[in-house]
């Protein structure tokens, strides 16, 4: 795997040390900033420290992190907690996972958030390749296939057949650009139920095409939530109704992940010219901006009053976009990408209540830019 940190002049020792320190910041329970917790003898969870709960987003992220670091013990602990407390066995969402639980295991909802399911499935497929399948819930491949089976065939579909776009929540009429993971769907197309493999290949192609529509042609920015045509979701729908979650048509926390996803897609499956252009536009838009300069934005780049809620996470994902900058890109684009990587290197992990989301994105960027975010 390509090691961009090394290309930027950092030594292998420095890089390895940084990755290990980032891991310990999250998982070492003696570290004051950790947010992974062991439970009893055989379970563990990732806490969203900003919301005092455990979410499928963070749980599936934790499994992917443990997988990449070859920590089967932690992977299995998190998966057992998720399967014990988050798995839904009844109702229209049976087969999915409750998107938010109290840290004592109590469910806070009866529905899923699809980004958790797609990360669960991907981490499980990789676990099967890295460690082999076990019994019951540790038959990783079958557990992954079961998730994907429900996602496209269940009563509450996470993907729609007519356009292969992932939903923000099952059966809703809009999507979240940061949920679009074509690099995951390419692997689903190899390992899901055989009859569904053409569907997942089509989903990979559809998501790459969708991201081109959803990202602004000059800034590269995408909205948090968007319609299937790629346009930011309006504040008010034609019938006068509003989203129950408030306004989400700007470049905000979820949106940061689009840059990282484009970078990882390039790392695993090669460059897509249209997506590389988006990556270069994002890097260019933020070039020269310091941590304290980062705000929320309209996708056309107009700065909003609020400072970015997760500035460390944003710096991390911008750096990860450097993976999508081609070797034959202009000297200007390559230098801007190098500055984005250096800015991340010089940025410490976040401390305090909001550290969970920032430091998850930070660690994934560290893995990807060091050549350690591997597809198995």
XYZ file of N, CA and C in Angstrom, residues 41-301:
783
model
N -16.175 -9.739 30.790
C -15.036 -10.525 30.318
C -14.936 -10.613 28.812
N -16.002 -10.281 28.098
C -15.989 -10.621 26.679
C -16.659 -9.599 25.759
N -16.928 -8.402 26.252
C -17.556 -7.390 25.411
C -16.852 -6.050 25.567
N -17.149 -5.140 24.626
C -16.615 -3.792 24.690
C -17.429 -2.877 23.797
N -17.345 -1.591 24.045
C -18.083 -0.640 23.214
C -17.264 0.627 23.010
N -17.625 1.361 21.948
C -17.059 2.665 21.630
C -18.086 3.714 22.047
N -17.678 4.671 22.860
C -18.612 5.701 23.320
C -18.507 6.953 22.471
N -19.644 7.438 22.010
C -19.704 8.775 21.418
C -19.689 9.752 22.589
N -18.532 10.320 22.858
C -18.373 11.159 24.044
C -19.132 12.473 23.952
N -19.511 12.865 22.746
C -20.286 14.090 22.601
C -21.754 13.901 22.895
N -22.209 12.634 22.842
C -23.630 12.350 23.062
C -23.873 11.300 24.140
N -22.809 10.836 24.767
C -22.919 9.896 25.891
C -23.677 8.626 25.525
N -23.400 8.090 24.344
C -24.043 6.849 23.935
C -23.083 6.035 23.080
N -23.536 4.851 22.691
C -22.802 4.003 21.750
C -23.624 3.928 20.476
N -22.975 4.193 19.338
C -23.688 4.264 18.066
C -23.119 3.233 17.095
N -23.960 2.774 16.185
C -23.463 1.809 15.206
C -22.334 2.406 14.381
N -22.346 3.694 14.155
C -21.238 4.364 13.478
C -19.923 4.042 14.186
N -19.848 4.381 15.481
C -18.617 4.192 16.234
C -18.285 2.731 16.480
N -19.298 1.899 16.697
C -19.049 0.483 16.934
C -18.445 -0.173 15.689
N -19.012 0.136 14.536
C -18.479 -0.446 13.305
C -17.120 0.148 12.964
N -16.919 1.424 13.263
C -15.593 2.024 13.095
C -14.571 1.301 13.985
N -14.955 1.068 15.231
C -14.042 0.391 16.148
C -13.665 -0.994 15.650
N -14.621 -1.710 15.073
C -14.315 -3.028 14.517
C -13.342 -2.914 13.351
N -13.556 -1.934 12.474
C -12.632 -1.762 11.354
C -11.237 -1.387 11.851
N -11.152 -0.517 12.846
C -9.853 -0.146 13.402
C -9.148 -1.368 13.988
N -9.872 -2.160 14.774
C -9.286 -3.347 15.386
C -8.840 -4.346 14.321
N -9.633 -4.496 13.278
C -9.284 -5.384 12.180
C -7.974 -4.951 11.537
N -7.870 -3.666 11.245
C -6.663 -3.169 10.577
C -5.430 -3.313 11.462
N -5.609 -3.237 12.770
C -4.486 -3.355 13.708
C -4.268 -4.788 14.197
N -5.017 -5.728 13.600
C -4.888 -7.156 13.933
C -5.187 -7.427 15.404
N -6.243 -6.794 15.914
C -6.659 -7.004 17.299
C -7.999 -7.744 17.311
N -7.920 -9.043 17.082
C -9.135 -9.859 17.056
C -9.855 -9.827 18.398
N -9.107 -9.704 19.485
C -9.738 -9.678 20.803
C -10.706 -8.508 20.921
N -10.261 -7.324 20.509
C -11.124 -6.148 20.606
C -12.229 -6.203 19.559
N -11.904 -6.657 18.362
C -12.925 -6.808 17.323
C -14.083 -7.660 17.835
N -13.768 -8.822 18.393
C -14.819 -9.735 18.847
C -15.588 -9.174 20.039
N -14.898 -8.440 20.903
C -15.595 -7.815 22.031
C -16.643 -6.819 21.538
N -16.264 -5.964 20.608
C -17.194 -4.950 20.089
C -18.349 -5.621 19.355
N -18.026 -6.615 18.523
C -19.072 -7.297 17.759
C -20.052 -8.008 18.697
N -19.549 -8.634 19.748
C -20.443 -9.310 20.682
C -21.363 -8.303 21.379
N -20.838 -7.127 21.771
C -21.667 -6.095 22.399
C -22.753 -5.634 21.423
N -22.349 -5.368 20.172
C -23.317 -4.906 19.169
C -24.395 -5.955 18.927
N -23.983 -7.202 18.794
C -24.937 -8.276 18.510
C -25.838 -8.547 19.709
N -25.349 -8.303 20.906
C -26.131 -8.544 22.121
C -27.128 -7.434 22.384
N -26.713 -6.187 22.245
C -27.530 -5.052 22.672
C -28.145 -4.236 21.530
N -27.519 -4.237 20.367
C -27.983 -3.366 19.296
C -28.830 -4.081 18.256
N -28.674 -5.385 18.137
C -29.350 -6.144 17.092
C -30.855 -6.143 17.314
N -31.593 -5.885 16.234
C -33.053 -5.816 16.287
C -33.636 -7.134 15.792
N -34.446 -7.766 16.610
C -34.973 -9.097 16.296
C -36.449 -9.086 15.900
N -37.136 -7.976 16.120
C -38.573 -7.913 15.846
C -38.908 -6.644 15.084
N -40.090 -6.657 14.459
C -40.594 -5.474 13.784
C -40.024 -5.307 12.391
N -40.394 -4.218 11.724
C -39.978 -4.010 10.323
C -38.478 -3.839 10.142
N -37.753 -3.507 11.225
C -36.300 -3.329 11.128
C -35.515 -4.536 11.624
N -36.186 -5.662 11.791
C -35.494 -6.874 12.234
C -34.349 -7.204 11.282
N -33.208 -7.546 11.867
C -32.024 -7.846 11.066
C -31.056 -6.687 10.977
N -31.515 -5.502 11.383
C -30.642 -4.334 11.462
C -30.188 -4.131 12.912
N -29.510 -3.010 13.130
C -28.972 -2.687 14.448
C -29.489 -1.318 14.890
N -29.895 -1.234 16.127
C -30.324 0.033 16.703
C -29.179 1.039 16.592
N -29.433 2.221 16.051
C -28.330 3.138 15.750
C -27.731 3.770 16.996
N -28.484 3.811 18.121
C -27.983 4.425 19.352
C -28.439 3.629 20.560
N -27.488 3.310 21.427
C -27.770 2.635 22.694
C -27.115 3.396 23.837
N -27.732 3.338 24.990
C -27.043 3.799 26.193
C -25.840 2.892 26.426
N -24.876 3.398 27.145
C -23.670 2.591 27.348
C -23.913 1.387 28.264
N -25.081 1.339 28.910
C -25.438 0.136 29.675
C -26.142 -0.895 28.802
N -26.295 -0.582 27.504
C -26.882 -1.515 26.557
C -28.320 -1.215 26.179
N -29.014 -0.366 26.904
C -30.419 -0.071 26.612
C -30.552 0.629 25.266
N -31.514 0.187 24.470
C -31.744 0.788 23.153
C -32.368 2.168 23.295
N -31.855 3.116 22.532
C -32.423 4.466 22.484
C -33.339 4.663 21.285
N -33.428 3.680 20.403
C -34.232 3.791 19.192
C -34.584 2.387 18.726
N -35.434 2.298 17.719
C -35.803 1.003 17.143
C -35.501 0.956 15.649
N -34.605 1.830 15.218
C -34.247 1.852 13.809
C -32.749 2.002 13.618
N -32.259 1.735 12.392
C -30.831 1.763 12.114
C -30.383 3.050 11.419
N -29.071 3.221 11.350
C -28.426 4.230 10.511
C -27.550 3.462 9.530
N -27.830 3.526 8.245
C -27.182 2.622 7.287
C -25.660 2.681 7.224
N -25.040 3.784 7.635
C -23.571 3.793 7.596
C -22.998 2.771 8.575
N -23.712 2.494 9.660
C -23.265 1.456 10.580
C -23.327 0.081 9.950
N -24.432 -0.208 9.264
C -24.583 -1.529 8.641
C -23.523 -1.773 7.578
N -23.228 -0.771 6.761
C -22.248 -1.023 5.698
C -20.843 -1.203 6.275
N -20.521 -0.493 7.349
C -19.224 -0.703 7.992
C -19.170 -2.035 8.733
N -20.252 -2.425 9.393
C -20.293 -3.743 10.014
C -19.998 -4.827 8.966
N -20.719 -4.767 7.839
C -20.564 -5.799 6.814
C -19.136 -5.838 6.282
N -18.558 -4.664 6.021
C -17.208 -4.638 5.466
C -16.192 -5.183 6.459
N -16.297 -4.751 7.720
C -15.367 -5.233 8.737
C -15.489 -6.742 8.914
N -16.697 -7.275 8.859
C -16.904 -8.713 9.016
C -16.315 -9.500 7.851
N -16.505 -9.021 6.633
C -15.888 -9.701 5.485
C -14.362 -9.725 5.618
N -13.785 -8.600 6.019
C -12.334 -8.556 6.188
C -11.877 -9.493 7.310
N -12.669 -9.564 8.389
C -12.318 -10.458 9.500
C -12.271 -11.908 9.034
N -13.219 -12.281 8.180
C -13.225 -13.649 7.662
C -11.956 -13.946 6.885
N -11.491 -12.975 6.114
C -10.270 -13.163 5.332
C -9.037 -13.170 6.226
N -9.016 -12.314 7.224
C -7.813 -12.188 8.056
C -7.691 -13.308 9.086
N -8.805 -13.670 9.707
C -8.747 -14.610 10.837
C -9.507 -15.909 10.604
N -10.303 -15.963 9.563
C -11.125 -17.146 9.327
C -12.450 -17.068 10.061
N -13.425 -17.803 9.582
C -14.751 -17.808 10.190
C -14.798 -18.738 11.397
N -15.609 -18.333 12.377
C -15.856 -19.165 13.544
C -17.281 -19.685 13.538
N -17.833 -19.863 14.718
C -19.185 -20.391 14.874
C -20.143 -19.290 15.319
N -21.429 -19.484 15.040
C -22.449 -18.555 15.505
C -22.222 -17.158 14.965
N -22.264 -16.165 15.858
C -22.096 -14.785 15.398
C -20.674 -14.507 14.921
N -19.758 -15.435 15.143
C -18.383 -15.269 14.675
C -18.129 -15.981 13.349
N -19.217 -16.449 12.735
C -19.146 -16.832 11.327
C -19.259 -15.521 10.545
N -18.148 -14.818 10.486
C -18.141 -13.428 10.028
C -18.773 -13.253 8.644
N -18.420 -14.117 7.708
C -18.925 -13.968 6.340
C -20.443 -14.062 6.285
N -20.995 -15.043 6.988
C -22.450 -15.211 6.955
C -23.146 -14.042 7.645
N -22.568 -13.536 8.730
C -23.157 -12.372 9.395
C -23.161 -11.165 8.465
N -22.082 -10.978 7.706
C -22.020 -9.865 6.758
C -23.058 -10.035 5.656
N -23.149 -11.249 5.120
C -24.130 -11.490 4.050
C -25.552 -11.275 4.549
N -25.823 -11.663 5.776
C -27.166 -11.481 6.322
C -27.536 -10.005 6.405
N -26.577 -9.176 6.818
C -26.827 -7.729 6.883
C -27.173 -7.200 5.501
N -26.387 -7.561 4.507
C -26.600 -7.037 3.152
C -27.878 -7.591 2.539
N -28.229 -8.824 2.897
C -29.459 -9.442 2.381
C -30.670 -8.628 2.825
N -30.716 -8.295 4.106
C -31.832 -7.500 4.628
C -31.821 -6.101 4.012
N -30.623 -5.559 3.816
C -30.504 -4.178 3.344
C -31.129 -3.954 1.980
N -31.095 -4.968 1.111
C -31.664 -4.755 -0.230
C -32.919 -5.573 -0.492
N -33.231 -6.525 0.398
C -34.423 -7.345 0.182
C -35.455 -7.210 1.301
N -35.092 -6.594 2.400
C -35.988 -6.530 3.540
C -37.133 -5.556 3.350
N -38.034 -5.569 4.310
C -39.198 -4.668 4.274
C -38.750 -3.212 4.289
N -37.739 -2.905 5.067
C -37.208 -1.548 5.182
C -35.864 -1.487 4.454
N -35.897 -1.131 3.197
C -34.697 -1.196 2.367
C -33.747 -0.033 2.649
N -32.455 -0.359 2.711
C -31.427 0.676 2.874
C -30.932 1.202 1.532
N -31.077 0.394 0.488
C -30.727 0.818 -0.870
C -31.948 0.630 -1.745
N -32.123 1.528 -2.711
C -33.250 1.409 -3.623
C -32.790 0.814 -4.957
N -33.562 -0.111 -5.451
C -33.174 -0.849 -6.649
C -33.086 0.045 -7.876
N -33.947 1.062 -7.953
C -33.999 1.837 -9.190
C -32.758 2.697 -9.425
N -32.064 3.108 -8.345
C -30.862 3.929 -8.560
C -29.639 3.451 -7.782
N -29.805 2.426 -6.952
C -28.701 1.851 -6.173
C -28.098 2.845 -5.182
N -28.862 3.834 -4.766
C -28.379 4.812 -3.795
C -28.738 4.375 -2.383
N -27.785 4.482 -1.485
C -28.049 4.238 -0.085
C -28.946 5.345 0.463
N -29.830 4.985 1.383
C -30.750 5.942 2.011
C -30.113 6.522 3.277
N -30.583 7.692 3.708
C -30.145 8.225 4.998
C -30.640 7.338 6.129
N -31.903 6.963 6.091
C -32.460 5.896 6.922
C -33.319 5.056 5.986
N -33.631 3.812 6.333
C -34.364 2.960 5.404
C -35.656 3.597 4.888
N -35.846 3.410 3.588
C -37.070 3.821 2.888
C -37.320 5.321 2.882
N -36.357 6.150 3.275
C -36.596 7.593 3.222
C -36.257 8.115 1.826
N -36.765 9.292 1.448
C -36.632 9.757 0.061
C -35.338 10.509 -0.249
N -34.338 10.454 0.630
C -33.093 11.171 0.340
C -31.908 10.383 0.879
N -30.729 10.875 0.598
C -29.505 10.157 0.928
C -28.530 11.074 1.646
N -27.412 10.511 2.026
C -26.328 11.231 2.682
C -25.083 10.949 1.852
N -24.511 11.955 1.180
C -23.356 11.682 0.309
C -22.220 10.956 1.002
N -22.035 11.184 2.304
C -20.919 10.535 2.994
C -21.170 9.058 3.256
N -22.404 8.593 3.048
C -22.700 7.169 3.180
C -22.286 6.380 1.938
N -22.006 7.072 0.844
C -21.709 6.408 -0.430
C -20.264 5.910 -0.417
N -20.107 4.573 -0.359
C -18.788 3.949 -0.222
C -18.564 2.978 -1.382
N -18.248 3.474 -2.564
C -18.112 2.559 -3.712
C -17.037 1.508 -3.517
N -15.997 1.836 -2.758
C -14.918 0.879 -2.510
C -15.394 -0.285 -1.650
N -16.384 -0.064 -0.802
C -16.998 -1.164 -0.052
C -17.860 -2.013 -0.985
N -18.635 -1.359 -1.827
C -19.572 -2.087 -2.677
C -18.838 -2.972 -3.686
N -17.644 -2.545 -4.103
C -16.837 -3.394 -4.991
C -16.538 -4.730 -4.308
N -16.259 -4.678 -3.021
C -15.951 -5.909 -2.289
C -17.223 -6.692 -1.987
N -18.312 -5.976 -1.684
C -19.599 -6.667 -1.524
C -19.927 -7.439 -2.810
N -19.580 -6.873 -3.957
C -19.873 -7.511 -5.242
C -19.093 -8.802 -5.432
N -18.072 -9.025 -4.618
C -17.286 -10.258 -4.665
C -17.705 -11.258 -3.590
N -18.337 -10.785 -2.493
C -18.506 -11.656 -1.326
C -19.940 -11.757 -0.797
N -20.852 -10.930 -1.270
C -22.254 -11.034 -0.848
C -22.875 -12.295 -1.448
N -24.146 -12.541 -1.140
C -24.847 -13.652 -1.788
C -24.644 -13.554 -3.294
N -24.372 -14.683 -3.919
C -23.998 -14.667 -5.338
C -25.037 -13.972 -6.205
N -26.311 -14.189 -5.901
C -27.364 -13.582 -6.718
C -27.379 -12.069 -6.613
N -26.822 -11.526 -5.525
C -26.855 -10.079 -5.310
C -25.580 -9.374 -5.779
N -24.609 -10.120 -6.242
C -23.337 -9.496 -6.592
C -23.439 -8.473 -7.726
N -24.242 -8.731 -8.773
C -24.407 -7.691 -9.799
C -25.011 -6.400 -9.233
N -25.896 -6.548 -8.241
C -26.485 -5.354 -7.617
C -25.395 -4.497 -6.982
N -24.494 -5.122 -6.251
C -23.473 -4.350 -5.549
C -22.462 -3.736 -6.508
N -22.182 -4.414 -7.603
C -21.317 -3.802 -8.617
C -21.987 -2.570 -9.202
N -23.271 -2.665 -9.444
C -24.009 -1.500 -9.950
C -24.033 -0.388 -8.923
N -24.124 -0.753 -7.640
C -24.121 0.258 -6.579
C -22.791 0.996 -6.521
N -21.685 0.285 -6.734
C -20.376 0.938 -6.753
C -20.314 1.971 -7.875
N -20.741 1.579 -9.055
C -20.733 2.507 -10.193
C -21.671 3.685 -9.949
N -22.851 3.383 -9.390
C -23.833 4.442 -9.147
C -23.333 5.439 -8.107
N -22.648 4.960 -7.080
C -22.180 5.870 -6.033
C -21.047 6.758 -6.522
N -20.163 6.224 -7.362
C -19.126 7.098 -7.931
C -19.761 8.193 -8.781
N -20.758 7.813 -9.564
C -21.447 8.814 -10.389
C -22.208 9.803 -9.515
N -22.792 9.312 -8.435
C -23.552 10.195 -7.552
C -22.659 11.233 -6.889
N -21.496 10.829 -6.441
C -20.608 11.774 -5.770
C -20.206 12.912 -6.695
N -20.072 12.631 -7.955
C -19.758 13.696 -8.917
C -20.893 14.720 -8.954
N -22.123 14.245 -8.858
C -23.267 15.160 -8.855
C -23.414 15.897 -7.531
N -23.079 15.234 -6.430
C -23.327 15.800 -5.102
C -22.268 16.812 -4.675
N -21.067 16.728 -5.229
C -19.966 17.620 -4.830
C -19.923 18.837 -5.751
N -19.792 20.008 -5.164
C -19.790 21.251 -5.939
C -18.645 21.226 -6.959
N -18.898 21.674 -8.194
C -17.876 21.554 -9.242
C -16.626 22.398 -9.023
N -16.684 23.392 -8.143
C -15.505 24.227 -7.901
C -14.868 23.953 -6.541
N -15.671 23.832 -5.484
C -15.108 23.627 -4.143
C -14.919 22.158 -3.795
N -15.695 21.279 -4.430
C -15.688 19.866 -4.079
C -16.531 19.528 -2.871
N -17.156 20.517 -2.246
C -17.924 20.292 -1.022
C -19.286 19.672 -1.323
N -19.724 18.792 -0.417
C -21.051 18.180 -0.515
C -21.856 18.560 0.715
N -23.158 18.501 0.578
C -24.045 18.760 1.715
C -24.126 17.528 2.601
N -24.572 17.715 3.828
C -24.790 16.566 4.722
C -25.841 15.628 4.154
N -26.999 16.156 3.794
C -28.058 15.351 3.211
C -28.355 15.912 1.837
N -28.691 15.020 0.901
C -28.938 15.466 -0.468
C -29.985 14.583 -1.124
N -30.586 15.132 -2.151
C -31.568 14.389 -2.939
C -30.838 13.436 -3.887
N -31.597 12.587 -4.545
C -30.976 11.633 -5.456
C -30.370 12.297 -6.681
N -30.719 13.542 -6.942
C -30.083 14.266 -8.044
C -28.800 14.967 -7.602
N -28.438 14.805 -6.324
C -27.209 15.381 -5.814
C -27.364 16.750 -5.195
N -28.522 17.352 -5.330
C -28.717 18.700 -4.797
C -28.916 18.667 -3.278
N -28.383 19.673 -2.570
C -28.595 19.718 -1.118
C -30.071 19.652 -0.767
N -30.385 18.925 0.267
C -31.778 18.768 0.667
C -32.338 20.118 1.094
N -33.508 20.502 0.606
C -34.047 21.824 0.962
C -34.459 21.911 2.425
N -34.530 23.157 2.923
C -34.999 23.376 4.289
C -36.463 22.973 4.447
N -37.243 23.292 3.428
C -38.685 23.035 3.458
C -39.065 22.314 2.168
N -39.819 21.238 2.286
C -40.261 20.482 1.129
C -41.496 21.140 0.506
N -41.821 20.784 -0.739
C -42.966 21.410 -1.424
C -44.274 21.342 -0.646
N -44.439 20.309 0.182
C -45.674 20.199 0.959
C -45.626 21.012 2.250
N -44.533 21.754 2.448
C -44.407 22.589 3.635
C -43.763 21.908 4.821
N -43.483 20.611 4.706
C -42.886 19.881 5.826
C -41.394 20.182 5.940
N -40.875 19.972 7.142
C -39.454 20.180 7.408
C -38.849 18.898 7.969
N -37.540 18.765 7.835
C -36.864 17.626 8.426
C -36.977 17.683 9.944
N -37.260 16.574 10.592
C -37.325 16.596 12.066
C -35.975 16.833 12.706
N -34.880 16.656 11.942
C -33.535 16.820 12.501
C -32.966 18.211 12.258
N -33.732 19.091 11.626
C -33.233 20.435 11.362
C -32.567 20.563 10.005
N -31.857 21.659 9.821
C -31.237 21.972 8.539
C -29.957 21.162 8.344
N -29.848 20.526 7.186
C -28.660 19.717 6.891
C -28.260 19.857 5.420
N -28.410 21.052 4.863
C -28.084 21.243 3.454
C -26.757 21.971 3.246
N -25.922 22.003 4.293
C -24.631 22.669 4.215
C -23.501 21.658 4.413
N -22.281 22.118 4.195
C -21.106 21.294 4.452
C -20.876 21.290 5.952
N -21.215 20.142 6.571
C -21.187 20.012 8.028
C -20.593 18.648 8.357
N -20.691 18.192 9.566
C -19.912 17.079 10.106
C -19.936 15.808 9.250
N -21.099 15.307 8.876
C -21.145 14.107 8.039
C -20.362 14.311 6.745
N -20.477 15.507 6.184
C -19.911 15.780 4.867
C -18.408 15.605 4.806
N -17.737 15.786 5.938
C -16.274 15.684 5.943
C -15.815 14.341 5.375
N -16.611 13.313 5.602
C -16.187 11.957 5.257
C -16.118 11.712 3.760
N -16.762 12.556 2.967
C -16.736 12.363 1.516
C -15.301 12.389 1.002
N -14.500 13.343 1.473
C -13.109 13.449 1.030
C -12.336 12.180 1.381
N -12.544 11.671 2.592
C -11.855 10.449 3.022
C -12.287 9.254 2.173
N -13.580 9.173 1.870
C -14.079 8.050 1.089
C -13.508 8.056 -0.327
N -13.399 9.229 -0.913
C -12.812 9.329 -2.249
C -11.343 8.913 -2.208
N -10.634 9.319 -1.166
C -9.241 8.930 -1.037
C -9.075 7.434 -0.886
N -9.893 6.801 -0.053
C -9.772 5.366 0.168
C -10.180 4.580 -1.076
N -11.161 5.066 -1.808
C -11.548 4.418 -3.060
C -10.367 4.400 -4.027
N -9.640 5.516 -4.103
C -8.464 5.569 -4.979
C -7.375 4.625 -4.497
N -7.183 4.532 -3.181
C -6.157 3.661 -2.629
C -6.440 2.198 -2.943
N -7.688 1.795 -2.834
C -8.040 0.387 -3.004
C -8.309 -0.006 -4.452
N -8.902 0.906 -5.236
C -9.356 0.518 -6.579
C -8.859 1.429 -7.695
N -7.943 2.316 -7.396
C -7.360 3.145 -8.438
C -8.102 4.456 -8.627
N -7.515 5.299 -9.455
C -8.017 6.651 -9.641
C -9.217 6.687 -10.582
N -10.222 7.465 -10.186
C -11.347 7.811 -11.051
C -11.203 9.299 -11.352
N -10.986 9.687 -12.608
C -10.665 11.089 -12.913
C -11.625 12.100 -12.295
N -12.925 11.824 -12.382
C -13.905 12.778 -11.861
C -13.801 12.916 -10.343
N -13.519 11.800 -9.656
C -13.385 11.854 -8.202
C -12.050 12.480 -7.803
N -11.017 12.239 -8.576
C -9.734 12.892 -8.299
C -9.866 14.404 -8.419
N -10.646 14.854 -9.367
C -10.877 16.292 -9.501
C -11.561 16.851 -8.258
N -12.536 16.118 -7.723
C -13.207 16.553 -6.493
C -12.200 16.639 -5.355
N -11.369 15.613 -5.217
C -10.365 15.608 -4.147
C -9.442 16.815 -4.256
N -8.994 17.100 -5.453
C -8.104 18.251 -5.648
C -8.815 19.565 -5.345
N -10.092 19.642 -5.689
C -10.851 20.860 -5.386
C -11.023 21.053 -3.884
N -11.296 19.964 -3.166
C -11.439 20.062 -1.707
C -10.127 20.518 -1.076
N -9.038 19.885 -1.474
C -7.727 20.256 -0.936
C -7.412 21.716 -1.229
N -7.694 22.140 -2.444
C -7.440 23.528 -2.837
C -8.285 24.498 -2.016
N -9.556 24.153 -1.800
C -10.442 25.051 -1.057
C -9.926 25.292 0.355
N -9.387 24.253 0.977
C -8.932 24.387 2.364
C -7.436 24.690 2.476
N -6.755 24.819 1.366
C -5.308 25.055 1.406
C -5.008 26.363 2.130
N -4.140 26.298 3.099
C -3.752 27.490 3.855
C -4.616 27.795 5.051
N -5.736 27.114 5.196
C -6.611 27.350 6.348
C -6.086 26.613 7.569
N -6.027 27.286 8.685
C -5.570 26.684 9.926
C -6.752 26.116 10.701
N -6.453 25.332 11.712
C -7.487 24.689 12.517
C -8.533 25.688 12.992
N -8.071 26.827 13.476
C -8.981 27.823 14.038
C -9.742 28.607 12.971
N -9.387 28.392 11.699
C -10.043 29.108 10.602
C -11.213 28.344 10.015
N -11.413 27.100 10.429
C -12.388 26.229 9.782
C -13.798 26.522 10.287
N -14.717 26.644 9.336
C -16.115 26.969 9.623
C -17.036 25.919 9.018
N -18.329 26.145 9.181
C -19.324 25.497 8.339
C -19.421 26.328 7.066
N -19.854 25.664 5.958
C -19.881 26.353 4.663
C -21.116 25.938 3.874
N -21.580 26.864 3.034
C -22.435 26.451 1.931
C -21.559 25.663 0.971
N -22.142 24.775 0.180
C -21.281 23.937 -0.645
C -20.569 24.736 -1.731
N -21.046 25.965 -2.017
C -20.330 26.799 -2.987
C -19.157 27.537 -2.357
N -18.936 27.294 -1.064
C -17.777 27.862 -0.399
C -18.059 29.069 0.471
